[in-house]
Tab-separated table of C-alpha atoms in Angstrom:
chain	number	residue	atom	x	y	z
A	1	MET	CA	0.000	0.000	0.000
A	2	GLN	CA	1.231	3.454	-0.887
A	3	ARG	CA	1.057	5.248	2.459
A	4	TYR	CA	-0.440	8.703	2.475
A	5	SER	CA	1.573	11.427	4.207
A	6	ILE	CA	2.803	14.961	3.682
A	7	PHE	CA	5.810	13.470	1.894
A	8	SER	CA	3.779	11.323	-0.513
A	9	LEU	CA	1.600	14.359	-1.187
A	10	LEU	CA	4.642	16.482	-1.999
A	11	ARG	CA	6.061	13.735	-4.198
A	12	GLY	CA	2.718	13.556	-5.983
A	13	ALA	CA	2.687	17.314	-6.421
A	14	PHE	CA	6.074	17.295	-8.148
A	15	SER	CA	4.926	14.617	-10.612
A	16	GLY	CA	1.629	16.350	-11.393
A	17	HIS	CA	-0.395	13.811	-9.372
A	18	ARG	CA	-0.163	11.324	-12.242
A	19	ASP	CA	1.524	8.393	-10.473
A	20	TRP	CA	-0.836	7.567	-7.612
A	21	GLU	CA	-1.539	3.860	-7.209
A	22	PRO	CA	-5.178	2.775	-7.227
A	23	ALA	CA	-6.377	2.659	-3.611
A	24	TRP	CA	-7.418	-1.000	-3.997
A	25	ARG	CA	-7.061	-3.730	-6.617
A	26	ALA	CA	-9.878	-5.091	-8.791
A	27	PRO	CA	-9.200	-8.846	-8.577
A	28	GLU	CA	-11.099	-11.661	-10.263
A	29	PRO	CA	-12.803	-13.882	-7.682
A	30	LYS	CA	-10.868	-16.992	-6.672
A	31	SER	CA	-12.622	-20.378	-6.575
A	32	SER	CA	-12.845	-20.274	-2.795
A	33	TYR	CA	-11.993	-18.235	0.298
A	34	ASP	CA	-11.700	-18.930	4.008
A	35	VAL	CA	-14.275	-16.215	4.662
A	36	ILE	CA	-16.601	-14.320	2.336
A	37	ILE	CA	-18.293	-11.124	3.438
A	38	VAL	CA	-21.468	-10.267	1.549
A	39	GLY	CA	-21.914	-6.519	1.276
A	40	GLY	CA	-19.257	-3.953	0.452
A	41	GLY	CA	-20.528	-1.138	2.599
A	42	GLY	CA	-18.799	0.212	5.675
A	43	HIS	CA	-19.781	-2.755	7.843
A	44	GLY	CA	-18.638	-5.416	5.369
A	45	LEU	CA	-15.364	-3.687	4.569
A	46	ALA	CA	-14.687	-3.051	8.267
A	47	THR	CA	-15.321	-6.729	8.977
A	48	ALA	CA	-12.785	-7.744	6.322
A	49	TYR	CA	-10.236	-5.272	7.656
A	50	TYR	CA	-10.515	-6.437	11.263
A	51	LEU	CA	-10.480	-10.106	10.190
A	52	ALA	CA	-7.136	-9.514	8.498
A	53	ARG	CA	-5.660	-7.137	11.061
A	54	ASN	CA	-6.913	-8.533	14.384
A	55	HIS	CA	-7.240	-12.219	13.550
A	56	GLY	CA	-4.715	-12.821	10.766
A	57	ILE	CA	-7.378	-14.180	8.406
A	58	ALA	CA	-6.615	-12.561	5.052
A	59	ASN	CA	-7.923	-15.143	2.579
A	60	VAL	CA	-11.116	-13.111	2.527
A	61	ALA	CA	-13.353	-11.703	-0.196
A	62	VAL	CA	-15.890	-8.897	0.081
A	63	LEU	CA	-18.659	-9.258	-2.508
A	64	GLU	CA	-20.580	-6.136	-3.472
A	65	ARG	CA	-23.582	-6.117	-5.795
A	66	GLY	CA	-22.920	-2.574	-7.041
A	67	TRP	CA	-19.953	-0.437	-6.049
A	68	ILE	CA	-18.495	-0.199	-2.562
A	69	GLY	CA	-20.172	2.334	-0.316
A	70	GLY	CA	-23.000	2.722	-2.838
A	71	GLY	CA	-25.738	1.311	-0.610
A	72	ASN	CA	-26.820	2.534	2.796
A	73	THR	CA	-23.277	3.720	3.513
A	74	GLY	CA	-24.073	6.439	0.989
A	75	ARG	CA	-27.598	7.172	2.236
A	76	ASN	CA	-27.195	7.984	5.910
A	77	THR	CA	-26.829	11.248	7.806
A	78	THR	CA	-23.234	10.440	8.928
A	79	ILE	CA	-23.892	10.954	12.653
A	80	VAL	CA	-21.594	9.306	15.193
A	81	ARG	CA	-22.596	9.114	18.866
A	82	SER	CA	-22.841	6.708	21.803
A	83	ASN	CA	-25.635	8.376	23.792
A	84	TYR	CA	-27.555	5.285	24.835
A	85	LEU	CA	-29.277	4.308	28.063
A	86	LEU	CA	-29.059	0.503	28.110
A	87	PRO	CA	-25.685	-0.812	29.330
A	88	GLU	CA	-25.343	-3.288	26.437
A	89	ASN	CA	-25.828	-0.491	23.902
A	90	GLN	CA	-23.562	1.869	25.843
A	91	ARG	CA	-20.691	-0.604	25.859
A	92	PHE	CA	-21.043	-1.428	22.174
A	93	TYR	CA	-21.469	2.110	20.838
A	94	GLU	CA	-18.798	3.512	23.135
A	95	HIS	CA	-16.386	0.902	21.769
A	96	SER	CA	-17.393	2.094	18.319
A	97	LEU	CA	-16.842	5.753	19.200
A	98	LYS	CA	-13.377	4.937	20.541
A	99	LEU	CA	-12.550	3.184	17.274
A	100	TRP	CA	-13.816	6.264	15.400
A	101	GLU	CA	-11.510	8.486	17.416
A	102	GLY	CA	-8.427	6.660	16.128
A	103	LEU	CA	-9.760	5.569	12.761
A	104	SER	CA	-8.037	8.004	10.394
A	105	ARG	CA	-4.649	7.141	11.869
A	106	ASP	CA	-5.439	3.448	12.027
A	107	LEU	CA	-6.453	3.286	8.350
A	108	ASN	CA	-3.948	5.909	7.109
A	109	TYR	CA	-6.974	7.493	5.479
A	110	ASN	CA	-8.747	10.683	6.497
A	111	VAL	CA	-12.313	9.693	7.362
A	112	MET	CA	-12.913	13.301	8.411
A	113	PHE	CA	-14.285	12.322	11.810
A	114	SER	CA	-15.401	15.608	13.339
A	115	PRO	CA	-16.402	15.395	17.016
A	116	ARG	CA	-18.432	18.586	16.900
A	117	GLY	CA	-20.954	17.499	19.527
A	118	VAL	CA	-24.363	15.873	19.254
A	119	ILE	CA	-27.139	17.918	20.841
A	120	ASN	CA	-30.688	16.793	21.549
A	121	VAL	CA	-33.122	19.585	22.378
A	122	PHE	CA	-36.323	18.961	24.319
A	123	HIS	CA	-39.577	20.833	24.724
A	124	THR	CA	-41.417	19.572	27.813
A	125	ASP	CA	-40.666	18.574	31.409
A	126	ALA	CA	-41.340	14.944	30.549
A	127	GLN	CA	-38.861	15.043	27.682
A	128	ARG	CA	-36.323	16.704	29.959
A	129	ASP	CA	-36.742	13.912	32.496
A	130	TYR	CA	-36.215	11.313	29.785
A	131	TRP	CA	-33.120	12.943	28.298
A	132	VAL	CA	-31.583	13.760	31.693
A	133	ARG	CA	-32.099	10.171	32.803
A	134	ARG	CA	-30.504	8.899	29.604
A	135	HIS	CA	-27.528	11.207	29.937
A	136	ASN	CA	-27.132	10.484	33.652
A	137	GLY	CA	-26.998	6.826	32.643
A	138	MET	CA	-24.216	7.685	30.228
A	139	ARG	CA	-22.203	9.536	32.870
A	140	TYR	CA	-22.661	6.581	35.203
A	141	ALA	CA	-21.078	4.436	32.462
A	142	GLY	CA	-18.176	6.838	32.026
A	143	ILE	CA	-19.450	8.385	28.778
A	144	ASP	CA	-19.346	12.159	28.322
A	145	ALA	CA	-22.730	13.878	28.641
A	146	GLU	CA	-23.855	17.384	29.523
A	147	LEU	CA	-27.106	19.134	30.316
A	148	LEU	CA	-27.612	22.391	28.427
A	149	THR	CA	-29.691	25.390	29.412
A	150	ARG	CA	-31.326	27.687	26.885
A	151	ALA	CA	-28.400	30.088	27.400
A	152	ASP	CA	-25.964	27.276	26.583
A	153	LEU	CA	-27.933	26.504	23.435
A	154	ALA	CA	-27.956	30.153	22.375
A	155	ARG	CA	-24.176	30.176	22.720
A	156	LEU	CA	-23.492	26.801	21.051
A	157	VAL	CA	-26.093	26.959	18.281
A	158	PRO	CA	-26.829	30.628	17.520
A	159	ALA	CA	-28.945	29.699	14.509
A	160	LEU	CA	-31.390	27.674	16.623
A	161	ASN	CA	-34.839	29.202	17.061
A	162	LEU	CA	-35.273	29.653	20.836
A	163	SER	CA	-38.373	31.815	20.543
A	164	PRO	CA	-41.065	31.061	23.136
A	165	ASP	CA	-43.745	31.730	20.525
A	166	ILE	CA	-43.373	28.608	18.394
A	167	ARG	CA	-45.540	25.497	18.604
A	168	HIS	CA	-43.016	23.481	20.647
A	169	PRO	CA	-40.563	25.928	22.258
A	170	VAL	CA	-37.138	24.624	23.229
A	171	VAL	CA	-36.711	24.455	27.007
A	172	GLY	CA	-33.238	22.910	27.090
A	173	GLY	CA	-30.997	20.237	25.720
A	174	VAL	CA	-28.387	17.582	26.306
A	175	MET	CA	-25.098	17.069	24.566
A	176	GLN	CA	-22.513	14.409	23.947
A	177	PRO	CA	-19.462	16.545	23.113
A	178	ARG	CA	-17.435	13.616	21.696
A	179	GLY	CA	-20.160	12.779	19.166
A	180	GLY	CA	-20.127	14.248	15.692
A	181	VAL	CA	-20.029	13.339	12.043
A	182	ALA	CA	-17.676	11.576	9.625
A	183	ARG	CA	-17.339	11.461	5.866
A	184	HIS	CA	-19.376	8.421	4.832
A	185	ASP	CA	-17.610	7.636	1.522
A	186	ALA	CA	-14.194	7.964	3.121
A	187	VAL	CA	-15.151	5.341	5.699
A	188	ALA	CA	-15.898	2.791	2.975
A	189	TRP	CA	-12.851	3.782	0.921
A	190	GLY	CA	-10.511	3.850	3.911
A	191	TYR	CA	-11.552	0.394	5.125
A	192	ALA	CA	-11.411	-0.935	1.553
A	193	ARG	CA	-7.899	0.382	1.001
A	194	ALA	CA	-6.614	-0.899	4.336
A	195	ALA	CA	-8.245	-4.320	3.898
A	196	ASP	CA	-6.938	-4.628	0.338
A	197	ALA	CA	-3.427	-3.859	1.564
A	198	LEU	CA	-3.707	-6.810	3.978
A	199	GLY	CA	-4.673	-9.147	1.127
A	200	VAL	CA	-8.482	-8.982	1.108
A	201	ASP	CA	-10.114	-9.265	-2.358
A	202	ILE	CA	-12.770	-6.606	-2.914
A	203	ILE	CA	-15.033	-7.786	-5.709
A	204	GLN	CA	-17.526	-5.257	-6.990
A	205	ASP	CA	-20.387	-5.816	-9.423
A	206	CYS	CA	-20.883	-9.293	-7.949
A	207	GLU	CA	-24.390	-10.078	-6.735
A	208	VAL	CA	-25.053	-13.043	-4.457
A	209	THR	CA	-27.955	-15.092	-5.813
A	210	GLY	CA	-27.826	-18.127	-3.536
A	211	ILE	CA	-26.215	-19.614	-0.449
A	212	ASP	CA	-24.946	-23.200	-0.698
A	213	ILE	CA	-25.614	-25.286	2.398
A	214	GLN	CA	-24.618	-28.920	2.877
A	215	GLY	CA	-25.419	-30.848	6.029
A	216	GLY	CA	-26.471	-27.701	7.851
A	217	ARG	CA	-23.202	-25.947	7.036
A	218	VAL	CA	-22.527	-23.138	4.587
A	219	THR	CA	-20.125	-24.218	1.830
A	220	GLY	CA	-20.199	-21.341	-0.627
A	221	LEU	CA	-22.183	-18.789	-2.550
A	222	GLN	CA	-23.803	-18.589	-5.955
A	223	THR	CA	-23.041	-15.228	-7.519
A	224	SER	CA	-23.520	-13.333	-10.752
A	225	ARG	CA	-19.837	-14.083	-11.393
A	226	GLY	CA	-20.106	-17.806	-10.754
A	227	PRO	CA	-20.012	-20.027	-7.668
A	228	ILE	CA	-17.438	-19.250	-4.968
A	229	GLY	CA	-16.588	-21.629	-2.142
A	230	ALA	CA	-16.412	-20.335	1.429
A	231	GLY	CA	-15.465	-21.730	4.811
A	232	ARG	CA	-17.538	-19.109	6.597
A	233	VAL	CA	-19.848	-16.374	5.365
A	234	GLY	CA	-20.679	-13.043	6.992
A	235	LEU	CA	-23.721	-11.070	5.881
A	236	ALA	CA	-23.367	-7.289	6.151
A	237	VAL	CA	-26.265	-6.186	3.983
A	238	ALA	CA	-28.513	-4.164	6.311
A	239	GLY	CA	-31.632	-3.108	4.445
A	240	HIS	CA	-31.631	-6.443	2.642
A	241	SER	CA	-30.800	-8.781	5.546
A	242	SER	CA	-34.181	-10.524	5.269
A	243	ARG	CA	-33.554	-11.365	1.611
A	244	LEU	CA	-30.089	-12.818	2.157
A	245	ALA	CA	-31.145	-14.732	5.271
A	246	GLU	CA	-34.091	-16.124	3.306
A	247	MET	CA	-31.611	-17.615	0.808
A	248	ALA	CA	-30.289	-19.649	3.738
A	249	GLY	CA	-33.802	-20.515	4.938
A	250	VAL	CA	-33.513	-18.256	7.995
A	251	ARG	CA	-36.332	-15.971	9.126
A	252	LEU	CA	-35.353	-12.739	10.870
A	253	PRO	CA	-37.298	-10.486	13.267
A	254	ILE	CA	-36.791	-7.635	10.816
A	255	GLU	CA	-39.038	-5.527	8.592
A	256	THR	CA	-37.770	-3.229	5.881
A	257	HIS	CA	-38.798	0.417	6.072
A	258	LEU	CA	-37.947	3.702	4.366
A	259	LEU	CA	-36.046	6.526	6.033
A	260	THR	CA	-35.916	9.864	4.259
A	261	ALA	CA	-33.109	12.417	4.333
A	262	THR	CA	-32.479	15.564	2.360
A	263	VAL	CA	-29.655	18.034	1.724
A	264	SER	CA	-29.807	21.678	0.761
A	265	GLU	CA	-27.604	23.672	-1.549
A	266	PRO	CA	-24.229	24.475	0.075
A	267	VAL	CA	-23.968	27.687	2.100
A	268	LYS	CA	-21.465	29.235	4.488
A	269	PRO	CA	-21.133	27.467	7.847
A	270	PHE	CA	-23.827	28.397	10.363
A	271	ILE	CA	-24.445	25.130	12.253
A	272	ASP	CA	-21.353	23.544	13.812
A	273	ALA	CA	-23.011	20.795	15.860
A	274	VAL	CA	-25.437	17.990	15.170
A	275	VAL	CA	-28.827	19.112	16.483
A	276	SER	CA	-31.647	16.654	16.968
A	277	ILE	CA	-35.133	18.011	17.618
A	278	ALA	CA	-37.141	15.846	20.000
A	279	ALA	CA	-40.559	17.339	19.212
A	280	THR	CA	-40.551	16.461	15.551
A	281	HIS	CA	-37.697	14.000	15.281
A	282	ALA	CA	-35.565	15.784	12.738
A	283	TYR	CA	-31.779	15.918	13.001
A	284	VAL	CA	-29.815	18.670	11.381
A	285	SER	CA	-26.131	19.144	10.648
A	286	GLN	CA	-24.060	20.970	8.083
A	287	THR	CA	-21.664	19.003	5.916
A	288	ASP	CA	-18.106	20.035	5.188
A	289	LYS	CA	-19.342	21.084	1.742
A	290	GLY	CA	-21.816	23.450	3.422
A	291	GLU	CA	-24.993	21.534	2.638
A	292	VAL	CA	-27.567	21.409	5.421
A	293	LEU	CA	-28.237	17.702	5.932
A	294	ILE	CA	-31.570	16.784	7.504
A	295	GLY	CA	-32.852	13.373	8.519
A	296	GLY	CA	-36.241	12.411	9.857
A	297	SER	CA	-38.492	9.522	10.817
A	298	LEU	CA	-39.610	6.417	8.991
A	299	ASP	CA	-42.360	6.581	6.395
A	300	GLY	CA	-43.996	4.014	8.651
A	301	TYR	CA	-44.912	1.098	6.392
A	302	ASN	CA	-42.907	-1.785	4.913
A	303	SER	CA	-41.213	-0.730	1.703
A	304	TRP	CA	-38.224	-1.603	-0.455
A	305	SER	CA	-38.911	1.125	-2.995
A	306	GLN	CA	-36.084	3.502	-1.942
A	307	ARG	CA	-38.515	6.328	-2.726
A	308	GLY	CA	-39.641	8.279	0.303
A	309	SER	CA	-43.118	9.700	0.718
A	310	PRO	CA	-43.492	13.440	-0.019
A	311	ALA	CA	-45.564	13.661	3.159
A	312	ARG	CA	-42.567	12.673	5.267
A	313	LEU	CA	-40.262	14.992	3.347
A	314	GLU	CA	-42.639	17.847	4.126
A	315	ASP	CA	-42.550	16.935	7.846
A	316	ILE	CA	-38.764	16.967	7.870
A	317	LEU	CA	-38.460	20.284	6.080
A	318	ALA	CA	-41.205	21.911	8.158
A	319	SER	CA	-39.423	20.841	11.294
A	320	ALA	CA	-36.003	22.009	10.148
A	321	SER	CA	-37.457	25.354	9.029
A	322	GLU	CA	-39.181	25.845	12.372
A	323	TYR	CA	-36.040	25.359	14.427
A	324	PHE	CA	-33.569	26.775	11.890
A	325	PRO	CA	-35.617	29.486	10.117
A	326	ARG	CA	-32.770	30.145	7.660
A	327	VAL	CA	-33.309	26.677	6.214
A	328	SER	CA	-36.650	27.844	4.810
A	329	ARG	CA	-34.804	29.962	2.243
A	330	LEU	CA	-32.515	27.170	1.072
A	331	ARG	CA	-33.229	25.131	-2.018
A	332	GLN	CA	-33.056	21.401	-1.475
A	333	LEU	CA	-30.551	19.746	-3.782
A	334	ARG	CA	-31.809	16.207	-3.401
A	335	HIS	CA	-33.665	13.876	-1.127
A	336	TRP	CA	-33.579	10.124	-0.875
A	337	ALA	CA	-34.827	7.235	1.199
A	338	GLY	CA	-32.704	4.338	2.350
A	339	VAL	CA	-34.182	0.956	3.175
A	340	MET	CA	-33.738	0.158	6.860
A	341	ASP	CA	-33.595	-3.208	8.572
A	342	MET	CA	-36.022	-2.367	11.383
A	343	SER	CA	-35.608	-4.982	14.098
A	344	MET	CA	-38.363	-5.804	16.577
A	345	ASP	CA	-36.637	-4.194	19.553
A	346	GLY	CA	-34.803	-1.391	17.781
A	347	SER	CA	-31.377	-2.950	18.401
A	348	PRO	CA	-29.116	-4.726	15.929
A	349	ILE	CA	-28.352	-8.397	15.405
A	350	ILE	CA	-24.650	-9.326	15.260
A	351	ALA	CA	-24.793	-13.045	15.680
A	352	LYS	CA	-24.372	-16.567	14.405
A	353	LEU	CA	-27.359	-17.759	12.417
A	354	PRO	CA	-28.863	-21.242	12.704
A	355	VAL	CA	-26.694	-22.426	9.788
A	356	GLU	CA	-23.173	-23.515	10.719
A	357	GLY	CA	-20.597	-21.004	9.476
A	358	LEU	CA	-23.110	-18.253	8.678
A	359	VAL	CA	-23.102	-15.020	10.699
A	360	MET	CA	-24.678	-11.625	10.177
A	361	THR	CA	-24.611	-8.008	11.167
A	362	GLY	CA	-27.882	-6.236	10.505
A	363	GLY	CA	-31.078	-4.891	11.997
A	364	TRP	CA	-29.417	-1.505	12.284
A	365	CYS	CA	-32.642	0.518	12.274
A	366	TYR	CA	-31.647	4.204	12.222
A	367	GLY	CA	-28.197	3.688	13.639
A	368	GLY	CA	-25.883	1.733	11.375
A	369	PHE	CA	-23.378	4.370	10.340
A	370	LYS	CA	-22.003	5.185	13.784
A	371	ALA	CA	-21.723	1.474	14.505
A	372	THR	CA	-19.570	0.757	11.438
A	373	PRO	CA	-16.223	0.182	13.213
A	374	ALA	CA	-17.605	-1.840	16.137
A	375	SER	CA	-19.960	-3.827	13.926
A	376	GLY	CA	-17.048	-4.904	11.738
A	377	TRP	CA	-14.853	-5.475	14.799
A	378	CYS	CA	-17.470	-7.717	16.451
A	379	LEU	CA	-18.450	-9.571	13.278
A	380	ALA	CA	-14.773	-10.291	12.561
A	381	TRP	CA	-14.375	-11.647	16.087
A	382	THR	CA	-17.499	-13.796	15.702
A	383	LEU	CA	-16.275	-15.169	12.355
A	384	ALA	CA	-12.766	-15.855	13.625
A	385	ASN	CA	-13.743	-17.467	16.923
A	386	ASP	CA	-17.043	-19.043	15.873
A	387	ALA	CA	-18.529	-17.336	18.927
A	388	PRO	CA	-19.630	-13.796	19.751
A	389	HIS	CA	-17.461	-11.328	21.673
A	390	ALA	CA	-18.844	-10.063	24.998
A	391	LEU	CA	-19.648	-6.794	23.222
A	392	ASN	CA	-22.004	-8.386	20.697
A	393	ALA	CA	-23.241	-11.392	22.681
A	394	PRO	CA	-26.348	-9.398	23.763
A	395	PHE	CA	-27.217	-8.721	20.101
A	396	SER	CA	-28.211	-12.323	19.507
A	397	LEU	CA	-31.062	-13.760	17.489
A	398	GLU	CA	-32.182	-15.813	20.508
A	399	ARG	CA	-33.028	-12.744	22.568
A	400	PHE	CA	-36.404	-12.422	20.856
A	401	ARG	CA	-37.296	-15.880	22.143
A	402	THR	CA	-35.790	-15.575	25.608
A	403	GLY	CA	-37.210	-12.093	26.181
A	404	ALA	CA	-33.810	-10.457	26.800
A	405	VAL	CA	-34.581	-7.795	24.212
A	406	LEU	CA	-32.782	-4.437	24.047
A	407	ASP	CA	-35.664	-2.052	23.605
A	408	GLU	CA	-34.054	1.357	24.156
A	409	ASN	CA	-37.363	3.235	23.774
A	410	GLY	CA	-39.649	0.685	25.404
A	411	ALA	CA	-41.707	0.620	22.224
A	412	GLY	CA	-42.455	-3.117	22.158
A	413	PRO	CA	-42.261	-5.463	19.173
A	414	VAL	CA	-43.412	-2.978	16.526
A	415	ALA	CA	-40.774	-2.648	13.839
A	416	TRP	CA	-41.810	0.856	12.777
A	417	GLY	CA	-42.192	2.034	16.395
A	418	HIS	CA	-38.476	2.328	17.115
B	1	MET	CA	-47.716	9.245	-1.399
B	2	LEU	CA	-50.027	6.242	-1.293
B	3	LEU	CA	-53.614	6.844	-2.377
B	4	ILE	CA	-55.487	4.122	-0.522
B	5	PRO	CA	-58.936	3.260	-1.934
B	6	CYS	CA	-61.037	3.057	1.234
B	7	PRO	CA	-64.262	1.146	0.485
B	8	PHE	CA	-66.254	3.727	2.474
B	9	CYS	CA	-64.470	7.031	1.875
B	10	GLY	CA	-62.915	6.636	-1.563
B	11	ALA	CA	-59.247	7.135	-2.443
B	12	ARG	CA	-57.475	8.956	0.408
B	13	ASP	CA	-53.903	10.031	1.146
B	14	GLU	CA	-51.763	7.739	3.287
B	15	THR	CA	-51.488	10.517	5.887
B	16	GLU	CA	-55.111	9.810	6.911
B	17	PHE	CA	-54.213	6.233	7.813
B	18	ALA	CA	-52.256	4.428	10.477
B	19	TYR	CA	-50.276	1.365	9.453
B	20	GLY	CA	-50.996	-1.917	11.209
B	21	GLY	CA	-48.409	-4.296	9.799
B	22	GLU	CA	-48.788	-7.711	8.235
B	23	ALA	CA	-52.397	-8.949	7.977
B	24	GLY	CA	-53.599	-12.375	8.936
B	25	ILE	CA	-51.460	-12.855	12.034
B	26	GLU	CA	-53.487	-14.606	14.715
B	27	ARG	CA	-52.798	-14.093	18.402
B	28	PRO	CA	-52.392	-17.484	20.084
B	29	ALA	CA	-55.928	-18.488	21.054
B	30	ASP	CA	-54.951	-19.873	24.451
B	31	PRO	CA	-52.152	-17.651	25.803
B	32	GLU	CA	-51.393	-19.981	28.716
B	33	ALA	CA	-50.922	-22.964	26.412
B	34	ALA	CA	-48.893	-21.208	23.698
B	35	THR	CA	-45.215	-22.142	23.552
B	36	ASP	CA	-42.411	-19.570	23.660
B	37	GLU	CA	-41.837	-20.304	19.968
B	38	ALA	CA	-45.473	-19.561	19.101
B	39	TRP	CA	-45.375	-16.274	21.038
B	40	THR	CA	-42.091	-15.242	19.477
B	41	ASP	CA	-43.357	-15.993	15.989
B	42	TYR	CA	-46.550	-14.069	16.651
B	43	LEU	CA	-44.774	-11.032	18.094
B	44	CYS	CA	-41.507	-10.794	16.185
B	45	PHE	CA	-41.181	-12.978	13.124
B	46	HIS	CA	-43.281	-11.522	10.335
B	47	ASP	CA	-43.096	-11.807	6.565
B	48	ASN	CA	-40.934	-9.120	4.990
B	49	PRO	CA	-41.404	-9.654	1.256
B	50	LYS	CA	-39.988	-7.478	-1.483
B	51	GLY	CA	-43.186	-7.686	-3.504
B	52	PRO	CA	-46.866	-8.424	-2.757
B	53	HIS	CA	-47.787	-7.929	0.916
B	54	ARG	CA	-51.112	-8.239	2.726
B	55	GLU	CA	-51.258	-5.581	5.396
B	56	LEU	CA	-53.545	-3.677	7.764
B	57	TRP	CA	-54.346	0.018	7.584
B	58	PHE	CA	-56.585	1.913	10.022
B	59	HIS	CA	-58.472	4.817	8.478
B	60	ARG	CA	-57.762	7.035	11.470
B	61	ASP	CA	-58.973	10.339	10.017
B	62	GLY	CA	-61.864	8.820	8.047
B	63	CYS	CA	-64.306	6.005	8.710
B	64	ARG	CA	-62.068	4.591	11.482
B	65	ARG	CA	-62.306	1.071	10.131
B	66	TRP	CA	-59.448	-1.422	9.822
B	67	LEU	CA	-58.772	-2.324	6.212
B	68	GLU	CA	-56.839	-5.207	4.711
B	69	VAL	CA	-54.835	-3.948	1.757
B	70	GLU	CA	-52.760	-5.764	-0.819
B	71	ARG	CA	-49.727	-3.681	-1.710
B	72	ASP	CA	-46.496	-4.375	-3.511
B	73	THR	CA	-43.710	-3.257	-1.164
B	74	TYR	CA	-41.370	-2.550	-4.072
B	75	THR	CA	-43.605	-0.784	-6.630
B	76	HIS	CA	-46.226	0.465	-4.093
B	77	GLU	CA	-48.935	-0.788	-6.458
B	78	LEU	CA	-52.177	-1.267	-4.556
B	79	GLY	CA	-54.399	-4.321	-5.110
B	80	ALA	CA	-57.579	-5.453	-3.433
B	81	VAL	CA	-58.838	-3.552	-0.374
B	82	ARG	CA	-61.416	-4.996	1.972
B	83	LEU	CA	-62.606	-4.686	5.529
B	84	SER	CA	-60.266	-6.470	7.896
B	85	ARG	CA	-63.009	-8.153	9.953
B	86	PRO	CA	-66.356	-7.815	8.217
């Protein structure tokens, strides 16, 4: 791997930037691999990287139907945080945040992780109680968390509408200062480059059409580029987990739903934190390009269409305009809807499946992007050791049967209620 | 935007409705006798097809009846609509 540094940049400058190596190879698939990862998004590429780096398993292929990072890795709102209440979630997402903090150095690739602070504003006493309890829980677990007054909010987010005359006035907020955003494409590219350098084959334009199982054990995959043998297979295809699991005859407690996001035209910086509005569930940040990036809630019914409802888009924009009035004058460049694996308790599944040698990471609901490093780290561990790590053991498939669910919001088994 | 043809109110925007999930799921008749597996299947393991789906919609801002709707989850094409429990 050609390492990136100030010196390689200078060398490149003197040769007119014409001699850079490709960041990863484009190999033909071999006839078999020790491990195949299905899905070349952040999670799949991270899994391959940690398999090679942490466990010395480098005879690995990542199969991607389209191009790497072109699925949900490219459709999220890039928010990174670990502000959870349940201890299992706290441990997992805090591990992820710590991996984020060293990721650019680790991968020798700038993922543009920007810990600019994640703020949740609330509007009623009941909401304050909820958010204070959640953030007290974080502090108890050693995670950074702060309570913000309206004066704090006016100082930290001057563009926020703190008027008492709006429908749901802001009465305060909470903040995780170490949370922030990262550059989504760079995460996929950085993991791909680092995994490739350790010997992992990244195979794009290769759709999995079947999973070969013999005697209850996975033996390989049928793909659009022919059959490929595999000792173990990891699924990292959130959004389509049900479809891949179905190929192996496994049913999952997951429904697929649409989540809409939108970005405006780029403007000068005026929001330098991630601000999530409790009243209307919209979350607003400004990208490094200057676009105002706004995410919202689910459309609320099963769909694989990747086309969000205009009704939901209107909700999101109305909400953003109410709390950031300047947004009302911005033209929206584009909006899109990703397909979410919505699990029945709102928490992910990183676990062995009831087919020997087959494991998955999925069920990410709204929260897959921030989990990328830890999801790959845990899935790699599970593949290498044929058993879950303590960090992902709670995210089992059995928990739905035993009742040990991780329902952060107490919403019950309603996929679109989380 | 879905335009759901309610048999009582005519075609109405999806925003008038509340979604009720997969249709035809029966709660275990005798809760005490149902196994853990039966409960788990009833509560958590539902069909998630990319294609035709039978599902429940409640016409919250209209006739307030539960409807059973056939809808393709990929194309959003709507098929037959009938009362959930006539």
